[in-house]
JSON list of N, CA and C in Angstrom, two decimals:
[
{"chain": "A", "resi": 8, "resn": "PHE", "atom": "N", "xyz": [0.77, -1.22, 0.00]},
{"chain": "A", "resi": 8, "resn": "PHE", "atom": "CA", "xyz": [0.00, 0.00, 0.00]},
{"chain": "A", "resi": 8, "resn": "PHE", "atom": "C", "xyz": [0.82, 1.28, 0.00]},
{"chain": "A", "resi": 9, "resn": "PRO", "atom": "N", "xyz": [2.07, 1.23, 0.37]},
{"chain": "A", "resi": 9, "resn": "PRO", "atom": "CA", "xyz": [2.79, 2.51, 0.40]},
{"chain": "A", "resi": 9, "resn": "PRO", "atom": "C", "xyz": [3.03, 3.07, -0.98]},
{"chain": "A", "resi": 10, "resn": "GLN", "atom": "N", "xyz": [3.43, 4.33, -1.02]},
{"chain": "A", "resi": 10, "resn": "GLN", "atom": "CA", "xyz": [3.78, 5.03, -2.25]},
{"chain": "A", "resi": 10, "resn": "GLN", "atom": "C", "xyz": [2.58, 5.42, -3.10]},
{"chain": "A", "resi": 11, "resn": "VAL", "atom": "N", "xyz": [1.38, 5.41, -2.53]},
{"chain": "A", "resi": 11, "resn": "VAL", "atom": "CA", "xyz": [0.19, 5.87, -3.25]},
{"chain": "A", "resi": 11, "resn": "VAL", "atom": "C", "xyz": [-0.12, 7.28, -2.77]},
{"chain": "A", "resi": 12, "resn": "GLU", "atom": "N", "xyz": [-0.31, 8.19, -3.72]},
{"chain": "A", "resi": 12, "resn": "GLU", "atom": "CA", "xyz": [-0.63, 9.59, -3.38]},
{"chain": "A", "resi": 12, "resn": "GLU", "atom": "C", "xyz": [-1.94, 9.66, -2.60]},
{"chain": "A", "resi": 13, "resn": "LEU", "atom": "N", "xyz": [-2.00, 10.55, -1.64]},
{"chain": "A", "resi": 13, "resn": "LEU", "atom": "CA", "xyz": [-3.22, 10.76, -0.86]},
{"chain": "A", "resi": 13, "resn": "LEU", "atom": "C", "xyz": [-4.08, 11.82, -1.53]},
{"chain": "A", "resi": 14, "resn": "ASP", "atom": "N", "xyz": [-5.40, 11.64, -1.44]},
{"chain": "A", "resi": 14, "resn": "ASP", "atom": "CA", "xyz": [-6.31, 12.62, -2.04]},
{"chain": "A", "resi": 14, "resn": "ASP", "atom": "C", "xyz": [-6.87, 13.60, -1.00]},
{"chain": "A", "resi": 15, "resn": "VAL", "atom": "N", "xyz": [-6.48, 13.42, 0.26]},
{"chain": "A", "resi": 15, "resn": "VAL", "atom": "CA", "xyz": [-6.88, 14.33, 1.34]},
{"chain": "A", "resi": 15, "resn": "VAL", "atom": "C", "xyz": [-5.64, 14.67, 2.16]},
{"chain": "A", "resi": 16, "resn": "LYS", "atom": "N", "xyz": [-5.71, 15.74, 2.94]},
{"chain": "A", "resi": 16, "resn": "LYS", "atom": "CA", "xyz": [-4.59, 16.10, 3.81]},
{"chain": "A", "resi": 16, "resn": "LYS", "atom": "C", "xyz": [-4.64, 15.22, 5.06]},
{"chain": "A", "resi": 17, "resn": "VAL", "atom": "N", "xyz": [-3.51, 14.60, 5.37]},
{"chain": "A", "resi": 17, "resn": "VAL", "atom": "CA", "xyz": [-3.41, 13.74, 6.55]},
{"chain": "A", "resi": 17, "resn": "VAL", "atom": "C", "xyz": [-2.18, 14.17, 7.35]},
{"chain": "A", "resi": 18, "resn": "TYR", "atom": "N", "xyz": [-2.38, 14.41, 8.63]},
{"chain": "A", "resi": 18, "resn": "TYR", "atom": "CA", "xyz": [-1.29, 14.80, 9.53]},
{"chain": "A", "resi": 18, "resn": "TYR", "atom": "C", "xyz": [-1.18, 13.74, 10.62]},
{"chain": "A", "resi": 19, "resn": "MET", "atom": "N", "xyz": [0.04, 13.54, 11.13]},
{"chain": "A", "resi": 19, "resn": "MET", "atom": "CA", "xyz": [0.25, 12.59, 12.21]},
{"chain": "A", "resi": 19, "resn": "MET", "atom": "C", "xyz": [1.27, 13.13, 13.20]},
{"chain": "A", "resi": 20, "resn": "GLU", "atom": "N", "xyz": [1.20, 12.61, 14.41]},
{"chain": "A", "resi": 20, "resn": "GLU", "atom": "CA", "xyz": [2.19, 12.97, 15.42]},
{"chain": "A", "resi": 20, "resn": "GLU", "atom": "C", "xyz": [3.51, 12.32, 15.06]},
{"chain": "A", "resi": 21, "resn": "LEU", "atom": "N", "xyz": [4.60, 12.85, 15.60]},
{"chain": "A", "resi": 21, "resn": "LEU", "atom": "CA", "xyz": [5.91, 12.27, 15.36]},
{"chain": "A", "resi": 21, "resn": "LEU", "atom": "C", "xyz": [5.96, 10.85, 15.93]},
{"chain": "A", "resi": 22, "resn": "PRO", "atom": "N", "xyz": [6.58, 9.93, 15.21]},
{"chain": "A", "resi": 22, "resn": "PRO", "atom": "CA", "xyz": [6.72, 8.57, 15.74]},
{"chain": "A", "resi": 22, "resn": "PRO", "atom": "C", "xyz": [7.61, 8.55, 16.98]},
{"chain": "A", "resi": 23, "resn": "ILE", "atom": "N", "xyz": [7.39, 7.58, 17.84]},
{"chain": "A", "resi": 23, "resn": "ILE", "atom": "CA", "xyz": [8.21, 7.42, 19.04]},
{"chain": "A", "resi": 23, "resn": "ILE", "atom": "C", "xyz": [9.66, 7.17, 18.62]},
{"chain": "A", "resi": 24, "resn": "GLY", "atom": "N", "xyz": [10.56, 7.86, 19.26]},
{"chain": "A", "resi": 24, "resn": "GLY", "atom": "CA", "xyz": [11.98, 7.68, 18.99]},
{"chain": "A", "resi": 24, "resn": "GLY", "atom": "C", "xyz": [12.54, 8.64, 17.95]},
{"chain": "A", "resi": 25, "resn": "MET", "atom": "N", "xyz": [11.70, 9.41, 17.30]},
{"chain": "A", "resi": 25, "resn": "MET", "atom": "CA", "xyz": [12.19, 10.37, 16.31]},
{"chain": "A", "resi": 25, "resn": "MET", "atom": "C", "xyz": [12.76, 11.57, 17.05]},
{"chain": "A", "resi": 26, "resn": "ASP", "atom": "N", "xyz": [14.03, 11.86, 16.81]},
{"chain": "A", "resi": 26, "resn": "ASP", "atom": "CA", "xyz": [14.70, 12.98, 17.48]},
{"chain": "A", "resi": 26, "resn": "ASP", "atom": "C", "xyz": [14.41, 14.29, 16.76]},
{"chain": "A", "resi": 27, "resn": "ILE", "atom": "N", "xyz": [14.25, 15.34, 17.54]},
{"chain": "A", "resi": 27, "resn": "ILE", "atom": "CA", "xyz": [14.09, 16.68, 16.98]},
{"chain": "A", "resi": 27, "resn": "ILE", "atom": "C", "xyz": [15.20, 17.56, 17.53]},
{"chain": "A", "resi": 28, "resn": "GLN", "atom": "N", "xyz": [15.54, 18.59, 16.80]},
{"chain": "A", "resi": 28, "resn": "GLN", "atom": "CA", "xyz": [16.67, 19.45, 17.18]},
{"chain": "A", "resi": 28, "resn": "GLN", "atom": "C", "xyz": [16.35, 20.30, 18.41]},
{"chain": "A", "resi": 29, "resn": "ARG", "atom": "N", "xyz": [15.15, 20.85, 18.45]},
{"chain": "A", "resi": 29, "resn": "ARG", "atom": "CA", "xyz": [14.79, 21.71, 19.59]},
{"chain": "A", "resi": 29, "resn": "ARG", "atom": "C", "xyz": [13.29, 21.62, 19.83]},
{"chain": "A", "resi": 30, "resn": "GLY", "atom": "N", "xyz": [12.91, 21.93, 21.05]},
{"chain": "A", "resi": 30, "resn": "GLY", "atom": "CA", "xyz": [11.51, 21.92, 21.41]},
{"chain": "A", "resi": 30, "resn": "GLY", "atom": "C", "xyz": [11.03, 20.55, 21.84]},
{"chain": "A", "resi": 31, "resn": "ASN", "atom": "N", "xyz": [9.75, 20.44, 21.98]},
{"chain": "A", "resi": 31, "resn": "ASN", "atom": "CA", "xyz": [9.10, 19.23, 22.43]},
{"chain": "A", "resi": 31, "resn": "ASN", "atom": "C", "xyz": [8.48, 18.51, 21.23]},
{"chain": "A", "resi": 32, "resn": "ALA", "atom": "N", "xyz": [8.57, 17.20, 21.19]},
{"chain": "A", "resi": 32, "resn": "ALA", "atom": "CA", "xyz": [8.01, 16.43, 20.08]},
{"chain": "A", "resi": 32, "resn": "ALA", "atom": "C", "xyz": [6.50, 16.64, 19.95]},
{"chain": "A", "resi": 33, "resn": "LYS", "atom": "N", "xyz": [5.83, 16.96, 21.06]},
{"chain": "A", "resi": 33, "resn": "LYS", "atom": "CA", "xyz": [4.38, 17.19, 21.02]},
{"chain": "A", "resi": 33, "resn": "LYS", "atom": "C", "xyz": [4.03, 18.47, 20.25]},
{"chain": "A", "resi": 34, "resn": "ASP", "atom": "N", "xyz": [5.01, 19.34, 20.01]},
{"chain": "A", "resi": 34, "resn": "ASP", "atom": "CA", "xyz": [4.78, 20.59, 19.30]},
{"chain": "A", "resi": 34, "resn": "ASP", "atom": "C", "xyz": [4.84, 20.42, 17.78]},
{"chain": "A", "resi": 35, "resn": "TYR", "atom": "N", "xyz": [5.18, 19.23, 17.30]},
{"chain": "A", "resi": 35, "resn": "TYR", "atom": "CA", "xyz": [5.37, 19.00, 15.87]},
{"chain": "A", "resi": 35, "resn": "TYR", "atom": "C", "xyz": [4.40, 17.95, 15.34]},
{"chain": "A", "resi": 36, "resn": "VAL", "atom": "N", "xyz": [4.04, 18.08, 14.07]},
{"chain": "A", "resi": 36, "resn": "VAL", "atom": "CA", "xyz": [3.27, 17.07, 13.36]},
{"chain": "A", "resi": 36, "resn": "VAL", "atom": "C", "xyz": [3.91, 16.87, 11.98]},
{"chain": "A", "resi": 37, "resn": "LEU", "atom": "N", "xyz": [3.60, 15.76, 11.36]},
{"chain": "A", "resi": 37, "resn": "LEU", "atom": "CA", "xyz": [4.08, 15.47, 10.01]},
{"chain": "A", "resi": 37, "resn": "LEU", "atom": "C", "xyz": [2.90, 15.46, 9.05]},
{"chain": "A", "resi": 38, "resn": "LYS", "atom": "N", "xyz": [3.08, 16.04, 7.89]},
{"chain": "A", "resi": 38, "resn": "LYS", "atom": "CA", "xyz": [2.06, 15.96, 6.84]},
{"chain": "A", "resi": 38, "resn": "LYS", "atom": "C", "xyz": [2.46, 14.83, 5.90]},
{"chain": "A", "resi": 39, "resn": "LEU", "atom": "N", "xyz": [1.56, 13.88, 5.73]},
{"chain": "A", "resi": 39, "resn": "LEU", "atom": "CA", "xyz": [1.85, 12.74, 4.86]},
{"chain": "A", "resi": 39, "resn": "LEU", "atom": "C", "xyz": [1.54, 13.10, 3.41]},
{"chain": "A", "resi": 40, "resn": "ASN", "atom": "N", "xyz": [2.44, 12.78, 2.51]},
{"chain": "A", "resi": 40, "resn": "ASN", "atom": "CA", "xyz": [2.22, 12.97, 1.08]},
{"chain": "A", "resi": 40, "resn": "ASN", "atom": "C", "xyz": [1.77, 11.68, 0.41]},
{"chain": "A", "resi": 41, "resn": "LYS", "atom": "N", "xyz": [2.14, 10.55, 1.02]},
{"chain": "A", "resi": 41, "resn": "LYS", "atom": "CA", "xyz": [1.79, 9.25, 0.45]},
{"chain": "A", "resi": 41, "resn": "LYS", "atom": "C", "xyz": [1.26, 8.35, 1.56]},
{"chain": "A", "resi": 42, "resn": "SER", "atom": "N", "xyz": [0.55, 7.31, 1.15]},
{"chain": "A", "resi": 42, "resn": "SER", "atom": "CA", "xyz": [-0.03, 6.36, 2.11]},
{"chain": "A", "resi": 42, "resn": "SER", "atom": "C", "xyz": [1.05, 5.62, 2.87]},
{"chain": "A", "resi": 43, "resn": "ILE", "atom": "N", "xyz": [0.70, 5.22, 4.07]},
{"chain": "A", "resi": 43, "resn": "ILE", "atom": "CA", "xyz": [1.57, 4.35, 4.87]},
{"chain": "A", "resi": 43, "resn": "ILE", "atom": "C", "xyz": [0.71, 3.21, 5.40]},
{"chain": "A", "resi": 44, "resn": "TYR", "atom": "N", "xyz": [1.37, 2.12, 5.81]},
{"chain": "A", "resi": 44, "resn": "TYR", "atom": "CA", "xyz": [0.63, 1.01, 6.40]},
{"chain": "A", "resi": 44, "resn": "TYR", "atom": "C", "xyz": [-0.12, 1.48, 7.64]},
{"chain": "A", "resi": 45, "resn": "GLY", "atom": "N", "xyz": [-1.33, 0.97, 7.83]},
{"chain": "A", "resi": 45, "resn": "GLY", "atom": "CA", "xyz": [-2.12, 1.32, 8.99]},
{"chain": "A", "resi": 45, "resn": "GLY", "atom": "C", "xyz": [-3.04, 2.50, 8.78]},
{"chain": "A", "resi": 46, "resn": "LEU", "atom": "N", "xyz": [-2.87, 3.22, 7.69]},
{"chain": "A", "resi": 46, "resn": "LEU", "atom": "CA", "xyz": [-3.74, 4.36, 7.40]},
{"chain": "A", "resi": 46, "resn": "LEU", "atom": "C", "xyz": [-5.06, 3.83, 6.84]},
{"chain": "A", "resi": 47, "resn": "LYS", "atom": "N", "xyz": [-6.17, 4.34, 7.33]},
{"chain": "A", "resi": 47, "resn": "LYS", "atom": "CA", "xyz": [-7.48, 3.81, 6.92]},
{"chain": "A", "resi": 47, "resn": "LYS", "atom": "C", "xyz": [-7.71, 3.93, 5.42]},
{"chain": "A", "resi": 48, "resn": "GLN", "atom": "N", "xyz": [-7.19, 4.97, 4.80]},
{"chain": "A", "resi": 48, "resn": "GLN", "atom": "CA", "xyz": [-7.41, 5.20, 3.37]},
{"chain": "A", "resi": 48, "resn": "GLN", "atom": "C", "xyz": [-6.47, 4.37, 2.48]},
{"chain": "A", "resi": 49, "resn": "SER", "atom": "N", "xyz": [-5.49, 3.71, 3.05]},
{"chain": "A", "resi": 49, "resn": "SER", "atom": "CA", "xyz": [-4.46, 3.03, 2.25]},
{"chain": "A", "resi": 49, "resn": "SER", "atom": "C", "xyz": [-5.04, 2.03, 1.26]},
{"chain": "A", "resi": 50, "resn": "CYS", "atom": "N", "xyz": [-5.94, 1.18, 1.72]},
{"chain": "A", "resi": 50, "resn": "CYS", "atom": "CA", "xyz": [-6.51, 0.15, 0.84]},
{"chain": "A", "resi": 50, "resn": "CYS", "atom": "C", "xyz": [-7.28, 0.77, -0.32]},
{"chain": "A", "resi": 51, "resn": "LEU", "atom": "N", "xyz": [-8.11, 1.73, -0.01]},
{"chain": "A", "resi": 51, "resn": "LEU", "atom": "CA", "xyz": [-8.91, 2.39, -1.05]},
{"chain": "A", "resi": 51, "resn": "LEU", "atom": "C", "xyz": [-8.03, 3.14, -2.04]},
{"chain": "A", "resi": 52, "resn": "ASN", "atom": "N", "xyz": [-7.04, 3.85, -1.55]},
{"chain": "A", "resi": 52, "resn": "ASN", "atom": "CA", "xyz": [-6.13, 4.58, -2.44]},
{"chain": "A", "resi": 52, "resn": "ASN", "atom": "C", "xyz": [-5.39, 3.63, -3.36]},
{"chain": "A", "resi": 53, "resn": "TRP", "atom": "N", "xyz": [-4.94, 2.50, -2.82]},
{"chain": "A", "resi": 53, "resn": "TRP", "atom": "CA", "xyz": [-4.21, 1.53, -3.63]},
{"chain": "A", "resi": 53, "resn": "TRP", "atom": "C", "xyz": [-5.13, 0.92, -4.67]},
{"chain": "A", "resi": 54, "resn": "PHE", "atom": "N", "xyz": [-6.37, 0.57, -4.28]},
{"chain": "A", "resi": 54, "resn": "PHE", "atom": "CA", "xyz": [-7.33, 0.00, -5.23]},
{"chain": "A", "resi": 54, "resn": "PHE", "atom": "C", "xyz": [-7.63, 0.99, -6.36]},
{"chain": "A", "resi": 55, "resn": "ASN", "atom": "N", "xyz": [-7.82, 2.26, -6.02]},
{"chain": "A", "resi": 55, "resn": "ASN", "atom": "CA", "xyz": [-8.08, 3.28, -7.04]},
{"chain": "A", "resi": 55, "resn": "ASN", "atom": "C", "xyz": [-6.91, 3.41, -8.01]},
{"chain": "A", "resi": 56, "resn": "LEU", "atom": "N", "xyz": [-5.69, 3.36, -7.50]},
{"chain": "A", "resi": 56, "resn": "LEU", "atom": "CA", "xyz": [-4.51, 3.41, -8.35]},
{"chain": "A", "resi": 56, "resn": "LEU", "atom": "C", "xyz": [-4.44, 2.20, -9.28]},
{"chain": "A", "resi": 57, "resn": "LEU", "atom": "N", "xyz": [-4.70, 1.02, -8.73]},
{"chain": "A", "resi": 57, "resn": "LEU", "atom": "CA", "xyz": [-4.69, -0.21, -9.53]},
{"chain": "A", "resi": 57, "resn": "LEU", "atom": "C", "xyz": [-5.78, -0.16, -10.61]},
{"chain": "A", "resi": 58, "resn": "SER", "atom": "N", "xyz": [-6.97, 0.27, -10.25]},
{"chain": "A", "resi": 58, "resn": "SER", "atom": "CA", "xyz": [-8.08, 0.35, -11.22]},
{"chain": "A", "resi": 58, "resn": "SER", "atom": "C", "xyz": [-7.75, 1.27, -12.37]},
{"chain": "A", "resi": 59, "resn": "LYS", "atom": "N", "xyz": [-7.19, 2.44, -12.05]},
{"chain": "A", "resi": 59, "resn": "LYS", "atom": "CA", "xyz": [-6.82, 3.40, -13.09]},
{"chain": "A", "resi": 59, "resn": "LYS", "atom": "C", "xyz": [-5.75, 2.83, -14.00]},
{"chain": "A", "resi": 60, "resn": "ALA", "atom": "N", "xyz": [-4.77, 2.14, -13.42]},
{"chain": "A", "resi": 60, "resn": "ALA", "atom": "CA", "xyz": [-3.68, 1.56, -14.21]},
{"chain": "A", "resi": 60, "resn": "ALA", "atom": "C", "xyz": [-4.21, 0.49, -15.15]},
{"chain": "A", "resi": 61, "resn": "LEU", "atom": "N", "xyz": [-5.13, -0.35, -14.68]},
{"chain": "A", "resi": 61, "resn": "LEU", "atom": "CA", "xyz": [-5.70, -1.41, -15.53]},
{"chain": "A", "resi": 61, "resn": "LEU", "atom": "C", "xyz": [-6.55, -0.81, -16.65]},
{"chain": "A", "resi": 62, "resn": "GLN", "atom": "N", "xyz": [-7.31, 0.22, -16.35]},
{"chain": "A", "resi": 62, "resn": "GLN", "atom": "CA", "xyz": [-8.13, 0.86, -17.38]},
{"chain": "A", "resi": 62, "resn": "GLN", "atom": "C", "xyz": [-7.26, 1.57, -18.40]},
{"chain": "A", "resi": 63, "resn": "LYS", "atom": "N", "xyz": [-6.17, 2.17, -17.95]},
{"chain": "A", "resi": 63, "resn": "LYS", "atom": "CA", "xyz": [-5.26, 2.88, -18.85]},
{"chain": "A", "resi": 63, "resn": "LYS", "atom": "C", "xyz": [-4.60, 1.91, -19.83]},
{"chain": "A", "resi": 64, "resn": "LYS", "atom": "N", "xyz": [-4.32, 0.70, -19.36]},
{"chain": "A", "resi": 64, "resn": "LYS", "atom": "CA", "xyz": [-3.69, -0.33, -20.21]},
{"chain": "A", "resi": 64, "resn": "LYS", "atom": "C", "xyz": [-4.69, -0.93, -21.20]},
{"chain": "A", "resi": 65, "resn": "GLY", "atom": "N", "xyz": [-5.97, -0.57, -21.07]},
{"chain": "A", "resi": 65, "resn": "GLY", "atom": "CA", "xyz": [-6.97, -1.09, -21.98]},
{"chain": "A", "resi": 65, "resn": "GLY", "atom": "C", "xyz": [-7.47, -2.47, -21.62]},
{"chain": "A", "resi": 66, "resn": "ARG", "atom": "N", "xyz": [-7.21, -2.89, -20.39]},
{"chain": "A", "resi": 66, "resn": "ARG", "atom": "CA", "xyz": [-7.68, -4.20, -19.95]},
{"chain": "A", "resi": 66, "resn": "ARG", "atom": "C", "xyz": [-9.19, -4.17, -19.81]},
{"chain": "A", "resi": 67, "resn": "ASP", "atom": "N", "xyz": [-9.82, -5.31, -20.02]},
{"chain": "A", "resi": 67, "resn": "ASP", "atom": "CA", "xyz": [-11.28, -5.41, -19.97]},
{"chain": "A", "resi": 67, "resn": "ASP", "atom": "C", "xyz": [-11.74, -5.84, -18.58]},
{"chain": "A", "resi": 68, "resn": "PHE", "atom": "N", "xyz": [-11.44, -5.03, -17.57]},
{"chain": "A", "resi": 68, "resn": "PHE", "atom": "CA", "xyz": [-11.88, -5.31, -16.21]},
{"chain": "A", "resi": 68, "resn": "PHE", "atom": "C", "xyz": [-13.09, -4.44, -15.89]},
{"chain": "A", "resi": 69, "resn": "ARG", "atom": "N", "xyz": [-14.02, -5.02, -15.16]},
{"chain": "A", "resi": 69, "resn": "ARG", "atom": "CA", "xyz": [-15.21, -4.28, -14.74]},
{"chain": "A", "resi": 69, "resn": "ARG", "atom": "C", "xyz": [-15.52, -4.63, -13.30]},
{"chain": "A", "resi": 70, "resn": "PRO", "atom": "N", "xyz": [-16.18, -3.74, -12.55]},
{"chain": "A", "resi": 70, "resn": "PRO", "atom": "CA", "xyz": [-16.52, -4.04, -11.16]},
{"chain": "A", "resi": 70, "resn": "PRO", "atom": "C", "xyz": [-17.59, -5.12, -11.07]},
{"chain": "A", "resi": 71, "resn": "SER", "atom": "N", "xyz": [-17.51, -5.94, -10.05]},
{"chain": "A", "resi": 71, "resn": "SER", "atom": "CA", "xyz": [-18.51, -6.98, -9.80]},
{"chain": "A", "resi": 71, "resn": "SER", "atom": "C", "xyz": [-19.82, -6.33, -9.33]},
{"chain": "A", "resi": 72, "resn": "MET", "atom": "N", "xyz": [-20.93, -6.95, -9.67]},
{"chain": "A", "resi": 72, "resn": "MET", "atom": "CA", "xyz": [-22.24, -6.44, -9.22]},
{"chain": "A", "resi": 72, "resn": "MET", "atom": "C", "xyz": [-22.39, -6.61, -7.70]},
{"chain": "A", "resi": 73, "resn": "GLU", "atom": "N", "xyz": [-21.86, -7.71, -7.14]},
{"chain": "A", "resi": 73, "resn": "GLU", "atom": "CA", "xyz": [-21.99, -7.98, -5.72]},
{"chain": "A", "resi": 73, "resn": "GLU", "atom": "C", "xyz": [-21.05, -7.10, -4.88]},
{"chain": "A", "resi": 74, "resn": "SER", "atom": "N", "xyz": [-19.86, -6.87, -5.42]},
{"chain": "A", "resi": 74, "resn": "SER", "atom": "CA", "xyz": [-18.86, -6.10, -4.69]},
{"chain": "A", "resi": 74, "resn": "SER", "atom": "C", "xyz": [-18.11, -5.20, -5.66]},
{"chain": "A", "resi": 75, "resn": "PRO", "atom": "N", "xyz": [-18.36, -3.89, -5.63]},
{"chain": "A", "resi": 75, "resn": "PRO", "atom": "CA", "xyz": [-17.72, -2.98, -6.60]},
{"chain": "A", "resi": 75, "resn": "PRO", "atom": "C", "xyz": [-16.20, -2.95, -6.49]},
{"chain": "A", "resi": 76, "resn": "ARG", "atom": "N", "xyz": [-15.65, -3.40, -5.36]},
{"chain": "A", "resi": 76, "resn": "ARG", "atom": "CA", "xyz": [-14.20, -3.40, -5.19]},
{"chain": "A", "resi": 76, "resn": "ARG", "atom": "C", "xyz": [-13.55, -4.67, -5.74]},
{"chain": "A", "resi": 77, "resn": "LYS", "atom": "N", "xyz": [-14.35, -5.56, -6.30]},
{"chain": "A", "resi": 77, "resn": "LYS", "atom": "CA", "xyz": [-13.83, -6.77, -6.93]},
{"chain": "A", "resi": 77, "resn": "LYS", "atom": "C", "xyz": [-13.88, -6.57, -8.43]},
{"chain": "A", "resi": 78, "resn": "LEU", "atom": "N", "xyz": [-12.76, -6.77, -9.10]},
{"chain": "A", "resi": 78, "resn": "LEU", "atom": "CA", "xyz": [-12.70, -6.58, -10.55]},
{"chain": "A", "resi": 78, "resn": "LEU", "atom": "C", "xyz": [-12.81, -7.92, -11.25]},
{"chain": "A", "resi": 79, "resn": "LEU", "atom": "N", "xyz": [-13.63, -7.96, -12.28]},
{"chain": "A", "resi": 79, "resn": "LEU", "atom": "CA", "xyz": [-13.82, -9.18, -13.07]},
{"chain": "A", "resi": 79, "resn": "LEU", "atom": "C", "xyz": [-13.37, -8.92, -14.49]},
{"chain": "A", "resi": 80, "resn": "LYS", "atom": "N", "xyz": [-12.89, -9.97, -15.13]},
{"chain": "A", "resi": 80, "resn": "LYS", "atom": "CA", "xyz": [-12.48, -9.84, -16.52]},
{"chain": "A", "resi": 80, "resn": "LYS", "atom": "C", "xyz": [-13.44, -10.59, -17.40]}
]
């Protein structure tokens, strides 16, 4: 799931053990540019990327009637 661009702004606290030059770690946040494991949007973002790539290649995949997140050929 990593390396997929996010379509919304996501911020997180600094991970435990990350050193900062000055101040308190609680005073800082990180803005994520790409998905990471454990992020709720990761699966959906990855599926959207895969779907677009398959459609761009001209593959004959279509969503399943029972489950739109399942692709059928």
